[in-house]
Amino acid sequence: MAWIWTAAISAITFLYLLLQFLNLKNKKKLPPGPIGLPILGHFHLLGKNPHQDLHRIAQKHGPIIYLQFGSVPTIIVSSPAAAELFLKTHDTVFADRPHHEASIYLGYEQRNLIFGKYGQYWRNMRKLCTMELLSNLKISQFQTMRKTELSLLVGLLKKAAETGETVDLSVRITNLSADMTCLMVFGKKYEERDLDEKGFKEVIKEVMEEAAAFNIGDYFPYLRGLDLQGSARRLKRLSKIFDGFLEKIIDEHVKNKKEKETQDFVDTMMGIMESGEAAFEFDRRHVKAVLMKARVLINAYAIGRDPSAWKDPEKFFPDRFYESNVDLRGRDFQLIPFGSGRRGCPGIQLGLTAVQLMVAQLVHCFDWGLPDGMMNNELDMSENFGLVVARAKHLAAIPSYRLSH
């Protein structure tokens, strides 16, 4: 095993020196940034929450900075004006996606919308999803389902309120979102053992973690084949589990094919596949994929804390939006929770609908308190980095039902 590491280090050193020599004449054209280390580049500047570390670097070096991660040159964008340049003015130049090992295995050779390569196939798939799966009409068809699932949660919280029980809201909301998603996409909820012996939610969690995890092969391509971290092995296992699960779902839909009042996403996609309406190659691989150079990173965390765009940006002050015309759908770049431009999130309407309904019901039906006499300013708001930045510690709260019986 020692010879593998020796060969790997020697190869990295040689390639690094070669790249440094070839790129020396282009250094003056690059945006500013901190001094990097040989071979590693700027990896040493990142901790467990890279978005926060990149924000701190931008505060020192400016809204557009240059960093090197392994052999990958990276531009970090941290202001609304700079984001508009990359996402609107020059969006076609930066619309592509780099090689992503996790998506190769879990996204059927990067055929999904998130990590898919920019081109005719990706444009066709996005159009199909936007018009057939995520349209206002399609979303409204699941309105009754959303209300039914939310009423089940309200019922559980009401029982907890009667006994003064502390509720793990993080788990409750995650489970509700998972159930709603399964009903919309697959047409039914799936039990813990339907996917794998580990359990449905545990496997989903593992997929999310692997997709967000640092993979040395993504930054040092010449080491990809060695699989030094065992990432490829784990991804292959997860890919096999999910492929079997999705094949089973498709087979069930084909076997039980019938007219439904509301067709789930699989019904819709299978109908398009069988009819040939897609007008481009669209088979089972693509159905399953939808279900599952220099790089540019737009740091929405930093943009949302830009003092030139927001007064007291670190202060929780929802009233700031009362008389504001800021659009969160990607047209105003000081607030881009769904991204913007060609690679903006196509599920924005679905996301807004679900979040607004959940928050409105939880606030309308209950008053909320913290357990053990905890004050609001004592709440731990630290973050856990991943594909989705979430609370590091679950939110525990005590509901008090506020509506008349």
mmCIF file of C-alpha atoms in Angstrom:
data_model
loop_
_atom_site.group_PDB
_atom_site.id
_atom_site.type_symbol
_atom_site.label_atom_id
_atom_site.label_comp_id
_atom_site.label_asym_id
_atom_site.label_seq_id
_atom_site.Cartn_x
_atom_site.Cartn_y
_atom_site.Cartn_z
ATOM 1 C CA MET A 1 0.000 0.000 0.000
ATOM 2 C CA ALA A 2 2.943 2.320 0.729
ATOM 3 C CA TRP A 3 4.058 2.306 -2.907
ATOM 4 C CA ILE A 4 0.610 3.539 -4.005
ATOM 5 C CA TRP A 5 0.858 6.572 -1.742
ATOM 6 C CA THR A 6 4.437 7.245 -2.862
ATOM 7 C CA ALA A 7 3.426 7.070 -6.522
ATOM 8 C CA ALA A 8 0.364 9.221 -5.907
ATOM 9 C CA ILE A 9 2.326 11.934 -4.095
ATOM 10 C CA SER A 10 5.024 11.923 -6.780
ATOM 11 C CA ALA A 11 2.410 12.240 -9.535
ATOM 12 C CA ILE A 12 0.628 15.071 -7.739
ATOM 13 C CA THR A 13 3.894 16.950 -7.161
ATOM 14 C CA PHE A 14 4.957 16.647 -10.800
ATOM 15 C CA LEU A 15 1.573 17.722 -12.138
ATOM 16 C CA TYR A 16 1.366 20.604 -9.689
ATOM 17 C CA LEU A 17 4.765 21.957 -10.743
ATOM 18 C CA LEU A 18 3.810 21.551 -14.406
ATOM 19 C CA LEU A 19 0.521 23.394 -13.916
ATOM 20 C CA GLN A 20 2.252 26.158 -11.968
ATOM 21 C CA PHE A 21 4.712 26.645 -14.818
ATOM 22 C CA LEU A 22 1.998 26.673 -17.495
ATOM 23 C CA ASN A 23 -0.246 29.047 -15.556
ATOM 24 C CA LEU A 24 2.457 31.444 -14.409
ATOM 25 C CA LYS A 25 1.886 33.864 -17.278
ATOM 26 C CA ASN A 26 -1.858 34.011 -16.562
ATOM 27 C CA LYS A 27 -1.572 34.912 -12.876
ATOM 28 C CA LYS A 28 -2.005 38.633 -13.463
ATOM 29 C CA LYS A 29 -5.412 38.053 -15.095
ATOM 30 C CA LEU A 30 -6.904 36.277 -12.081
ATOM 31 C CA PRO A 31 -9.095 37.875 -9.388
ATOM 32 C CA PRO A 32 -7.445 38.528 -5.999
ATOM 33 C CA GLY A 33 -7.184 35.867 -3.342
ATOM 34 C CA PRO A 34 -5.070 34.525 -0.481
ATOM 35 C CA ILE A 35 -1.808 32.657 -0.954
ATOM 36 C CA GLY A 36 -2.312 28.929 -1.419
ATOM 37 C CA LEU A 37 -0.232 25.892 -0.539
ATOM 38 C CA PRO A 38 1.588 23.703 -3.046
ATOM 39 C CA ILE A 39 -0.588 20.851 -4.361
ATOM 40 C CA LEU A 40 -3.463 21.453 -1.901
ATOM 41 C CA GLY A 41 -4.124 25.030 -2.955
ATOM 42 C CA HIS A 42 -6.541 26.662 -0.518
ATOM 43 C CA PHE A 43 -8.111 23.600 1.101
ATOM 44 C CA HIS A 44 -6.399 24.486 4.379
ATOM 45 C CA LEU A 45 -8.589 27.614 4.664
ATOM 46 C CA LEU A 46 -11.833 25.632 4.820
ATOM 47 C CA GLY A 47 -13.312 24.100 7.955
ATOM 48 C CA LYS A 48 -16.516 22.201 8.667
ATOM 49 C CA ASN A 49 -18.657 25.083 7.343
ATOM 50 C CA PRO A 50 -17.023 26.150 4.039
ATOM 51 C CA HIS A 51 -19.717 28.729 3.194
ATOM 52 C CA GLN A 52 -18.822 30.680 6.340
ATOM 53 C CA ASP A 53 -15.081 30.396 5.678
ATOM 54 C CA LEU A 54 -15.541 31.642 2.107
ATOM 55 C CA HIS A 55 -17.551 34.574 3.445
ATOM 56 C CA ARG A 56 -14.686 35.561 5.753
ATOM 57 C CA ILE A 57 -12.160 35.297 2.905
ATOM 58 C CA ALA A 58 -14.376 37.484 0.693
ATOM 59 C CA GLN A 59 -14.617 40.132 3.414
ATOM 60 C CA LYS A 60 -10.840 40.454 3.217
ATOM 61 C CA HIS A 61 -10.177 40.008 -0.515
ATOM 62 C CA GLY A 62 -13.331 41.282 -2.239
ATOM 63 C CA PRO A 63 -16.618 40.118 -3.830
ATOM 64 C CA ILE A 64 -14.898 38.114 -6.599
ATOM 65 C CA ILE A 65 -11.935 36.024 -5.476
ATOM 66 C CA TYR A 66 -9.793 33.274 -6.931
ATOM 67 C CA LEU A 67 -9.028 30.060 -5.041
ATOM 68 C CA GLN A 68 -7.374 26.815 -6.082
ATOM 69 C CA PHE A 69 -8.748 23.526 -4.731
ATOM 70 C CA GLY A 70 -6.340 20.788 -5.736
ATOM 71 C CA SER A 71 -6.111 21.053 -9.517
ATOM 72 C CA VAL A 72 -9.434 22.905 -9.810
ATOM 73 C CA PRO A 73 -9.344 26.710 -10.252
ATOM 74 C CA THR A 74 -12.387 28.249 -8.559
ATOM 75 C CA ILE A 75 -14.017 31.672 -8.602
ATOM 76 C CA ILE A 76 -16.009 32.644 -5.486
ATOM 77 C CA VAL A 77 -18.779 35.230 -5.929
ATOM 78 C CA SER A 78 -20.003 36.995 -2.779
ATOM 79 C CA SER A 79 -22.000 40.112 -3.711
ATOM 80 C CA PRO A 80 -25.311 40.804 -5.512
ATOM 81 C CA ALA A 81 -23.641 42.798 -8.306
ATOM 82 C CA ALA A 82 -21.055 40.095 -8.936
ATOM 83 C CA ALA A 83 -23.715 37.364 -8.830
ATOM 84 C CA GLU A 84 -25.699 39.199 -11.510
ATOM 85 C CA LEU A 85 -22.639 39.188 -13.768
ATOM 86 C CA PHE A 86 -22.267 35.410 -13.557
ATOM 87 C CA LEU A 87 -25.942 34.373 -13.336
ATOM 88 C CA LYS A 88 -27.506 36.846 -15.769
ATOM 89 C CA THR A 89 -25.081 38.824 -17.924
ATOM 90 C CA HIS A 90 -22.771 35.879 -18.711
ATOM 91 C CA ASP A 91 -24.992 32.970 -17.626
ATOM 92 C CA THR A 92 -24.464 30.848 -20.749
ATOM 93 C CA VAL A 93 -20.703 30.858 -20.183
ATOM 94 C CA PHE A 94 -21.050 29.492 -16.640
ATOM 95 C CA ALA A 95 -24.114 27.244 -17.067
ATOM 96 C CA ASP A 96 -22.164 23.974 -17.310
ATOM 97 C CA ARG A 97 -21.380 21.636 -14.401
ATOM 98 C CA PRO A 98 -18.042 19.927 -13.646
ATOM 99 C CA HIS A 99 -17.423 16.212 -13.214
ATOM 100 C CA HIS A 100 -19.066 15.100 -9.972
ATOM 101 C CA GLU A 101 -18.269 11.567 -8.854
ATOM 102 C CA ALA A 102 -21.390 11.152 -6.696
ATOM 103 C CA SER A 103 -23.680 12.243 -9.522
ATOM 104 C CA ILE A 104 -21.953 9.887 -11.953
ATOM 105 C CA TYR A 105 -23.123 6.956 -9.826
ATOM 106 C CA LEU A 106 -26.335 8.317 -8.291
ATOM 107 C CA GLY A 107 -27.477 10.515 -11.193
ATOM 108 C CA TYR A 108 -27.073 8.033 -14.063
ATOM 109 C CA GLU A 109 -23.924 9.568 -15.554
ATOM 110 C CA GLN A 110 -24.918 13.102 -14.470
ATOM 111 C CA ARG A 111 -28.277 13.021 -16.233
ATOM 112 C CA ASN A 112 -30.078 14.814 -13.398
ATOM 113 C CA LEU A 113 -31.038 18.489 -13.394
ATOM 114 C CA ILE A 114 -28.765 19.578 -10.544
ATOM 115 C CA PHE A 115 -25.404 18.270 -11.753
ATOM 116 C CA GLY A 116 -26.262 17.578 -15.398
ATOM 117 C CA LYS A 117 -23.923 18.887 -18.090
ATOM 118 C CA TYR A 118 -25.293 21.942 -19.863
ATOM 119 C CA GLY A 119 -26.417 21.177 -23.399
ATOM 120 C CA GLN A 120 -29.394 20.167 -25.527
ATOM 121 C CA TYR A 121 -30.248 17.138 -23.362
ATOM 122 C CA TRP A 122 -30.236 19.187 -20.159
ATOM 123 C CA ARG A 123 -32.350 21.937 -21.763
ATOM 124 C CA ASN A 124 -34.899 19.374 -22.962
ATOM 125 C CA MET A 125 -35.087 17.706 -19.547
ATOM 126 C CA ARG A 126 -35.510 21.014 -17.745
ATOM 127 C CA LYS A 127 -38.282 22.025 -20.142
ATOM 128 C CA LEU A 128 -40.023 18.689 -19.605
ATOM 129 C CA CYS A 129 -39.806 18.977 -15.819
ATOM 130 C CA THR A 130 -40.912 22.610 -15.791
ATOM 131 C CA MET A 131 -43.915 22.067 -18.061
ATOM 132 C CA GLU A 132 -45.037 18.581 -17.029
ATOM 133 C CA LEU A 133 -43.906 17.971 -13.431
ATOM 134 C CA LEU A 134 -43.479 21.349 -11.744
ATOM 135 C CA SER A 135 -46.111 23.502 -13.446
ATOM 136 C CA ASN A 136 -48.649 25.441 -11.378
ATOM 137 C CA LEU A 137 -51.369 23.085 -12.639
ATOM 138 C CA LYS A 138 -49.463 19.973 -11.552
ATOM 139 C CA ILE A 139 -48.654 21.451 -8.143
ATOM 140 C CA SER A 140 -52.280 22.444 -7.554
ATOM 141 C CA GLN A 141 -53.395 18.868 -8.266
ATOM 142 C CA PHE A 142 -51.650 17.768 -5.059
ATOM 143 C CA GLN A 143 -53.259 20.460 -2.899
ATOM 144 C CA THR A 144 -55.617 18.026 -1.155
ATOM 145 C CA MET A 145 -52.750 15.637 -0.412
ATOM 146 C CA ARG A 146 -50.654 18.410 1.150
ATOM 147 C CA LYS A 147 -53.519 19.530 3.379
ATOM 148 C CA THR A 148 -54.240 15.941 4.441
ATOM 149 C CA GLU A 149 -50.627 15.235 5.385
ATOM 150 C CA LEU A 150 -50.297 18.535 7.220
ATOM 151 C CA SER A 151 -53.504 17.894 9.167
ATOM 152 C CA LEU A 152 -51.974 14.610 10.388
ATOM 153 C CA LEU A 153 -48.980 16.532 11.736
ATOM 154 C CA VAL A 154 -51.222 19.141 13.377
ATOM 155 C CA GLY A 155 -53.123 16.303 15.055
ATOM 156 C CA LEU A 156 -49.910 14.823 16.472
ATOM 157 C CA LEU A 157 -48.753 18.231 17.703
ATOM 158 C CA LYS A 158 -52.144 18.878 19.284
ATOM 159 C CA LYS A 159 -51.813 15.669 21.330
ATOM 160 C CA ALA A 160 -48.317 16.742 22.397
ATOM 161 C CA ALA A 161 -49.715 20.127 23.455
ATOM 162 C CA GLU A 162 -52.281 18.455 25.709
ATOM 163 C CA THR A 163 -49.529 16.763 27.726
ATOM 164 C CA GLY A 164 -46.928 19.545 27.502
ATOM 165 C CA GLU A 165 -44.608 17.253 25.551
ATOM 166 C CA THR A 166 -41.464 18.615 23.907
ATOM 167 C CA VAL A 167 -41.489 17.984 20.155
ATOM 168 C CA ASP A 168 -38.507 17.505 17.836
ATOM 169 C CA LEU A 169 -39.692 19.845 15.089
ATOM 170 C CA SER A 170 -36.709 19.072 12.868
ATOM 171 C CA VAL A 171 -37.679 15.395 12.673
ATOM 172 C CA ARG A 172 -41.398 16.125 12.287
ATOM 173 C CA ILE A 173 -40.928 18.561 9.410
ATOM 174 C CA THR A 174 -38.370 16.312 7.695
ATOM 175 C CA ASN A 175 -40.767 13.354 7.869
ATOM 176 C CA LEU A 176 -43.647 15.470 6.569
ATOM 177 C CA SER A 177 -41.566 16.707 3.628
ATOM 178 C CA ALA A 178 -40.435 13.149 2.833
ATOM 179 C CA ASP A 179 -44.013 11.826 2.901
ATOM 180 C CA MET A 180 -45.283 14.643 0.664
ATOM 181 C CA THR A 181 -42.444 14.075 -1.784
ATOM 182 C CA CYS A 182 -43.052 10.317 -1.969
ATOM 183 C CA LEU A 183 -46.772 10.833 -2.587
ATOM 184 C CA MET A 184 -46.128 13.348 -5.368
ATOM 185 C CA VAL A 185 -43.320 11.427 -7.061
ATOM 186 C CA PHE A 186 -44.212 7.772 -6.459
ATOM 187 C CA GLY A 187 -47.903 7.882 -5.567
ATOM 188 C CA LYS A 188 -47.515 6.381 -2.094
ATOM 189 C CA LYS A 189 -45.482 6.551 1.088
ATOM 190 C CA TYR A 190 -42.712 4.044 1.588
ATOM 191 C CA GLU A 191 -42.037 2.223 4.821
ATOM 192 C CA GLU A 192 -38.636 1.970 6.437
ATOM 193 C CA ARG A 193 -37.726 -1.435 4.964
ATOM 194 C CA ASP A 194 -38.997 -0.777 1.436
ATOM 195 C CA LEU A 195 -35.635 0.547 0.230
ATOM 196 C CA ASP A 196 -32.977 -1.318 2.198
ATOM 197 C CA GLU A 197 -32.466 -3.131 5.488
ATOM 198 C CA LYS A 198 -30.977 0.083 6.905
ATOM 199 C CA GLY A 199 -34.302 1.831 6.461
ATOM 200 C CA PHE A 200 -35.696 4.235 3.862
ATOM 201 C CA LYS A 201 -34.817 7.486 5.656
ATOM 202 C CA GLU A 202 -31.371 6.233 6.690
ATOM 203 C CA VAL A 203 -30.431 5.396 3.101
ATOM 204 C CA ILE A 204 -31.729 8.762 1.869
ATOM 205 C CA LYS A 205 -29.615 10.435 4.553
ATOM 206 C CA GLU A 206 -26.550 8.444 3.469
ATOM 207 C CA VAL A 207 -27.081 9.493 -0.158
ATOM 208 C CA MET A 208 -27.288 13.164 0.838
ATOM 209 C CA GLU A 209 -24.111 12.842 2.900
ATOM 210 C CA GLU A 210 -22.161 11.081 0.139
ATOM 211 C CA ALA A 211 -23.314 13.602 -2.475
ATOM 212 C CA ALA A 212 -22.039 16.488 -0.325
ATOM 213 C CA ALA A 213 -18.894 14.804 1.012
ATOM 214 C CA PHE A 214 -15.411 15.849 -0.062
ATOM 215 C CA ASN A 215 -14.213 13.444 -2.742
ATOM 216 C CA ILE A 216 -10.515 13.661 -3.521
ATOM 217 C CA GLY A 217 -11.160 12.416 -7.072
ATOM 218 C CA ASP A 218 -13.242 15.505 -7.887
ATOM 219 C CA TYR A 219 -10.252 17.777 -7.164
ATOM 220 C CA PHE A 220 -7.364 15.483 -8.125
ATOM 221 C CA PRO A 221 -8.706 13.642 -11.218
ATOM 222 C CA TYR A 222 -5.504 11.625 -11.668
ATOM 223 C CA LEU A 223 -6.192 9.956 -8.286
ATOM 224 C CA ARG A 224 -9.796 9.082 -9.111
ATOM 225 C CA GLY A 225 -9.062 5.512 -10.139
ATOM 226 C CA LEU A 226 -7.306 4.716 -6.841
ATOM 227 C CA ASP A 227 -10.470 5.408 -4.783
ATOM 228 C CA LEU A 228 -8.322 6.315 -1.768
ATOM 229 C CA GLN A 229 -11.342 7.210 0.405
ATOM 230 C CA GLY A 230 -13.546 4.304 -0.651
ATOM 231 C CA SER A 231 -16.083 6.801 -2.032
ATOM 232 C CA ALA A 232 -16.605 4.979 -5.333
ATOM 233 C CA ARG A 233 -17.245 1.710 -3.498
ATOM 234 C CA ARG A 234 -19.902 3.296 -1.267
ATOM 235 C CA LEU A 235 -21.490 5.148 -4.183
ATOM 236 C CA LYS A 236 -21.692 1.961 -6.252
ATOM 237 C CA ARG A 237 -23.480 0.216 -3.375
ATOM 238 C CA LEU A 238 -25.972 3.070 -2.969
ATOM 239 C CA SER A 239 -26.470 3.246 -6.731
ATOM 240 C CA LYS A 240 -27.341 -0.444 -6.856
ATOM 241 C CA ILE A 241 -29.840 -0.060 -3.994
ATOM 242 C CA PHE A 242 -31.564 2.930 -5.589
ATOM 243 C CA ASP A 243 -31.589 1.484 -9.089
ATOM 244 C CA GLY A 244 -33.358 -1.633 -7.846
ATOM 245 C CA PHE A 245 -35.810 0.495 -5.859
ATOM 246 C CA LEU A 246 -36.643 2.736 -8.840
ATOM 247 C CA GLU A 247 -36.986 -0.242 -11.190
ATOM 248 C CA LYS A 248 -39.462 -1.748 -8.735
ATOM 249 C CA ILE A 249 -41.451 1.497 -8.641
ATOM 250 C CA ILE A 250 -41.573 1.743 -12.447
ATOM 251 C CA ASP A 251 -42.614 -1.915 -12.751
ATOM 252 C CA GLU A 252 -45.410 -1.326 -10.219
ATOM 253 C CA HIS A 253 -46.675 1.649 -12.213
ATOM 254 C CA VAL A 254 -46.581 -0.327 -15.474
ATOM 255 C CA LYS A 255 -48.358 -3.295 -13.884
ATOM 256 C CA ASN A 256 -51.030 -1.195 -12.175
ATOM 257 C CA LYS A 257 -51.481 1.192 -15.066
ATOM 258 C CA LYS A 258 -54.895 2.846 -14.858
ATOM 259 C CA GLU A 259 -56.583 6.193 -15.082
ATOM 260 C CA LYS A 260 -56.123 8.227 -11.919
ATOM 261 C CA GLU A 261 -57.701 11.447 -10.832
ATOM 262 C CA THR A 262 -54.203 12.711 -10.009
ATOM 263 C CA GLN A 263 -51.162 11.214 -11.722
ATOM 264 C CA ASP A 264 -47.912 11.137 -9.762
ATOM 265 C CA PHE A 265 -44.591 12.111 -11.348
ATOM 266 C CA VAL A 266 -43.746 8.547 -12.401
ATOM 267 C CA ASP A 267 -47.133 8.186 -14.132
ATOM 268 C CA THR A 268 -46.516 11.431 -16.013
ATOM 269 C CA MET A 269 -42.986 10.521 -17.111
ATOM 270 C CA MET A 270 -43.935 6.986 -18.134
ATOM 271 C CA GLY A 271 -46.779 8.426 -20.207
ATOM 272 C CA ILE A 272 -44.366 10.778 -21.964
ATOM 273 C CA MET A 273 -41.874 7.961 -22.550
ATOM 274 C CA GLU A 274 -44.499 5.629 -24.043
ATOM 275 C CA SER A 275 -46.100 8.312 -26.208
ATOM 276 C CA GLY A 276 -42.823 9.543 -27.685
ATOM 277 C CA GLU A 277 -43.867 13.144 -27.049
ATOM 278 C CA ALA A 278 -40.476 14.065 -25.585
ATOM 279 C CA ALA A 279 -38.972 14.526 -29.079
ATOM 280 C CA PHE A 280 -35.569 13.438 -27.709
ATOM 281 C CA GLU A 281 -34.065 10.266 -26.240
ATOM 282 C CA PHE A 282 -36.085 9.513 -23.118
ATOM 283 C CA ASP A 283 -36.116 6.029 -21.616
ATOM 284 C CA ARG A 284 -36.052 4.399 -18.169
ATOM 285 C CA ARG A 285 -32.561 5.723 -17.441
ATOM 286 C CA HIS A 286 -33.800 9.274 -17.873
ATOM 287 C CA VAL A 287 -36.940 8.660 -15.801
ATOM 288 C CA LYS A 288 -34.727 7.415 -12.950
ATOM 289 C CA ALA A 289 -32.253 10.265 -13.353
ATOM 290 C CA VAL A 290 -35.035 12.807 -12.848
ATOM 291 C CA LEU A 291 -36.053 10.998 -9.772
ATOM 292 C CA MET A 292 -32.681 11.251 -8.209
ATOM 293 C CA LYS A 293 -12.905 23.691 -16.285
ATOM 294 C CA ALA A 294 -12.920 26.687 -13.806
ATOM 295 C CA ARG A 295 -15.730 26.395 -11.348
ATOM 296 C CA VAL A 296 -17.826 29.295 -10.135
ATOM 297 C CA LEU A 297 -19.392 29.155 -6.666
ATOM 298 C CA ILE A 298 -22.102 31.679 -5.824
ATOM 299 C CA ASN A 299 -22.019 32.079 -2.042
ATOM 300 C CA ALA A 300 -25.662 32.896 -1.211
ATOM 301 C CA TYR A 301 -24.697 32.874 2.473
ATOM 302 C CA ALA A 302 -22.309 35.792 1.935
ATOM 303 C CA ILE A 303 -24.679 37.655 -0.393
ATOM 304 C CA GLY A 304 -27.438 37.486 2.220
ATOM 305 C CA ARG A 305 -25.050 39.121 4.700
ATOM 306 C CA ASP A 306 -23.714 41.850 2.429
ATOM 307 C CA PRO A 307 -23.927 45.145 4.407
ATOM 308 C CA SER A 308 -24.151 47.120 1.166
ATOM 309 C CA ALA A 309 -27.402 45.296 0.349
ATOM 310 C CA TRP A 310 -28.866 44.749 3.821
ATOM 311 C CA LYS A 311 -29.040 46.914 6.923
ATOM 312 C CA ASP A 312 -27.894 44.979 10.010
ATOM 313 C CA PRO A 313 -27.539 41.778 7.939
ATOM 314 C CA GLU A 314 -26.734 39.563 10.947
ATOM 315 C CA LYS A 315 -29.893 40.620 12.784
ATOM 316 C CA PHE A 316 -33.068 38.518 12.573
ATOM 317 C CA PHE A 317 -35.551 41.176 11.513
ATOM 318 C CA PRO A 318 -38.411 39.865 9.298
ATOM 319 C CA ASP A 319 -40.034 43.317 9.302
ATOM 320 C CA ARG A 320 -37.394 44.417 6.786
ATOM 321 C CA PHE A 321 -39.470 42.706 4.081
ATOM 322 C CA TYR A 322 -42.822 44.381 4.871
ATOM 323 C CA GLU A 323 -42.311 47.335 2.560
ATOM 324 C CA SER A 324 -39.647 45.721 0.408
ATOM 325 C CA ASN A 325 -40.043 44.829 -3.257
ATOM 326 C CA VAL A 326 -37.168 42.350 -3.230
ATOM 327 C CA ASP A 327 -38.031 39.355 -5.401
ATOM 328 C CA LEU A 328 -36.814 35.970 -4.138
ATOM 329 C CA ARG A 329 -37.360 34.187 -7.455
ATOM 330 C CA GLY A 330 -33.957 35.198 -8.809
ATOM 331 C CA ARG A 331 -34.630 38.592 -10.355
ATOM 332 C CA ASP A 332 -33.106 40.537 -7.441
ATOM 333 C CA PHE A 333 -29.648 39.208 -6.662
ATOM 334 C CA GLN A 334 -29.396 40.291 -3.030
ATOM 335 C CA LEU A 335 -31.723 37.385 -2.158
ATOM 336 C CA ILE A 336 -31.384 34.176 -4.193
ATOM 337 C CA PRO A 337 -32.573 31.187 -2.114
ATOM 338 C CA PHE A 338 -33.520 29.365 -5.330
ATOM 339 C CA GLY A 339 -30.585 30.524 -7.427
ATOM 340 C CA SER A 340 -31.066 32.444 -10.658
ATOM 341 C CA GLY A 341 -30.571 32.266 -14.393
ATOM 342 C CA ARG A 342 -30.524 29.101 -16.490
ATOM 343 C CA ARG A 343 -29.541 26.885 -13.548
ATOM 344 C CA GLY A 344 -32.064 28.373 -11.131
ATOM 345 C CA CYS A 345 -34.210 25.856 -9.230
ATOM 346 C CA PRO A 346 -37.156 24.721 -11.430
ATOM 347 C CA GLY A 347 -39.065 23.627 -8.312
ATOM 348 C CA ILE A 348 -39.330 27.115 -6.842
ATOM 349 C CA GLN A 349 -43.145 27.219 -6.926
ATOM 350 C CA LEU A 350 -43.425 23.809 -5.283
ATOM 351 C CA GLY A 351 -40.929 24.810 -2.587
ATOM 352 C CA LEU A 352 -42.672 28.090 -1.817
ATOM 353 C CA THR A 353 -46.088 26.423 -1.721
ATOM 354 C CA ALA A 354 -44.965 23.718 0.716
ATOM 355 C CA VAL A 355 -42.997 26.029 3.033
ATOM 356 C CA GLN A 356 -45.707 28.687 3.185
ATOM 357 C CA LEU A 357 -48.386 26.111 3.972
ATOM 358 C CA MET A 358 -46.323 24.435 6.712
ATOM 359 C CA VAL A 359 -45.236 27.645 8.427
ATOM 360 C CA ALA A 360 -48.710 29.198 8.210
ATOM 361 C CA GLN A 361 -50.364 26.174 9.823
ATOM 362 C CA LEU A 362 -47.785 25.800 12.588
ATOM 363 C CA VAL A 363 -48.022 29.485 13.501
ATOM 364 C CA HIS A 364 -51.811 29.659 13.132
ATOM 365 C CA CYS A 365 -52.595 26.570 15.224
ATOM 366 C CA PHE A 366 -49.942 26.807 17.947
ATOM 367 C CA ASP A 367 -48.008 29.093 20.217
ATOM 368 C CA TRP A 368 -44.460 27.835 20.701
ATOM 369 C CA GLY A 369 -42.054 27.814 23.613
ATOM 370 C CA LEU A 370 -38.579 26.455 24.281
ATOM 371 C CA PRO A 371 -37.982 23.619 26.775
ATOM 372 C CA ASP A 372 -36.333 23.888 30.199
ATOM 373 C CA GLY A 373 -36.902 27.633 30.480
ATOM 374 C CA MET A 374 -34.537 28.359 27.595
ATOM 375 C CA MET A 375 -34.577 31.945 26.290
ATOM 376 C CA ASN A 376 -34.719 32.752 22.576
ATOM 377 C CA ASN A 377 -31.177 34.159 22.561
ATOM 378 C CA GLU A 378 -29.864 30.901 24.076
ATOM 379 C CA LEU A 379 -30.974 28.818 21.100
ATOM 380 C CA ASP A 380 -28.037 27.130 19.352
ATOM 381 C CA MET A 381 -28.135 28.337 15.735
ATOM 382 C CA SER A 382 -24.925 26.646 14.571
ATOM 383 C CA GLU A 383 -25.074 25.017 11.138
ATOM 384 C CA ASN A 384 -24.244 21.682 9.596
ATOM 385 C CA PHE A 385 -22.873 21.936 6.053
ATOM 386 C CA GLY A 386 -24.172 19.665 3.302
ATOM 387 C CA LEU A 387 -26.201 19.705 0.093
ATOM 388 C CA VAL A 388 -28.670 21.572 2.285
ATOM 389 C CA VAL A 389 -27.341 23.692 5.153
ATOM 390 C CA ALA A 390 -29.345 22.642 8.200
ATOM 391 C CA ARG A 391 -29.255 23.203 11.945
ATOM 392 C CA ALA A 392 -26.453 21.299 13.659
ATOM 393 C CA LYS A 393 -28.811 20.529 16.547
ATOM 394 C CA HIS A 394 -32.467 19.644 16.097
ATOM 395 C CA LEU A 395 -35.055 22.258 17.033
ATOM 396 C CA ALA A 396 -36.973 21.115 20.108
ATOM 397 C CA ALA A 397 -40.057 23.119 21.085
ATOM 398 C CA ILE A 398 -43.222 22.869 23.173
ATOM 399 C CA PRO A 399 -46.493 23.481 21.277
ATOM 400 C CA SER A 400 -49.533 25.114 22.860
ATOM 401 C CA TYR A 401 -52.759 24.760 20.879
ATOM 402 C CA ARG A 402 -54.290 28.189 20.423
ATOM 403 C CA LEU A 403 -57.546 27.556 18.548
ATOM 404 C CA SER A 404 -60.906 27.018 20.215
ATOM 405 C CA HIS A 405 -62.114 23.409 20.249
#
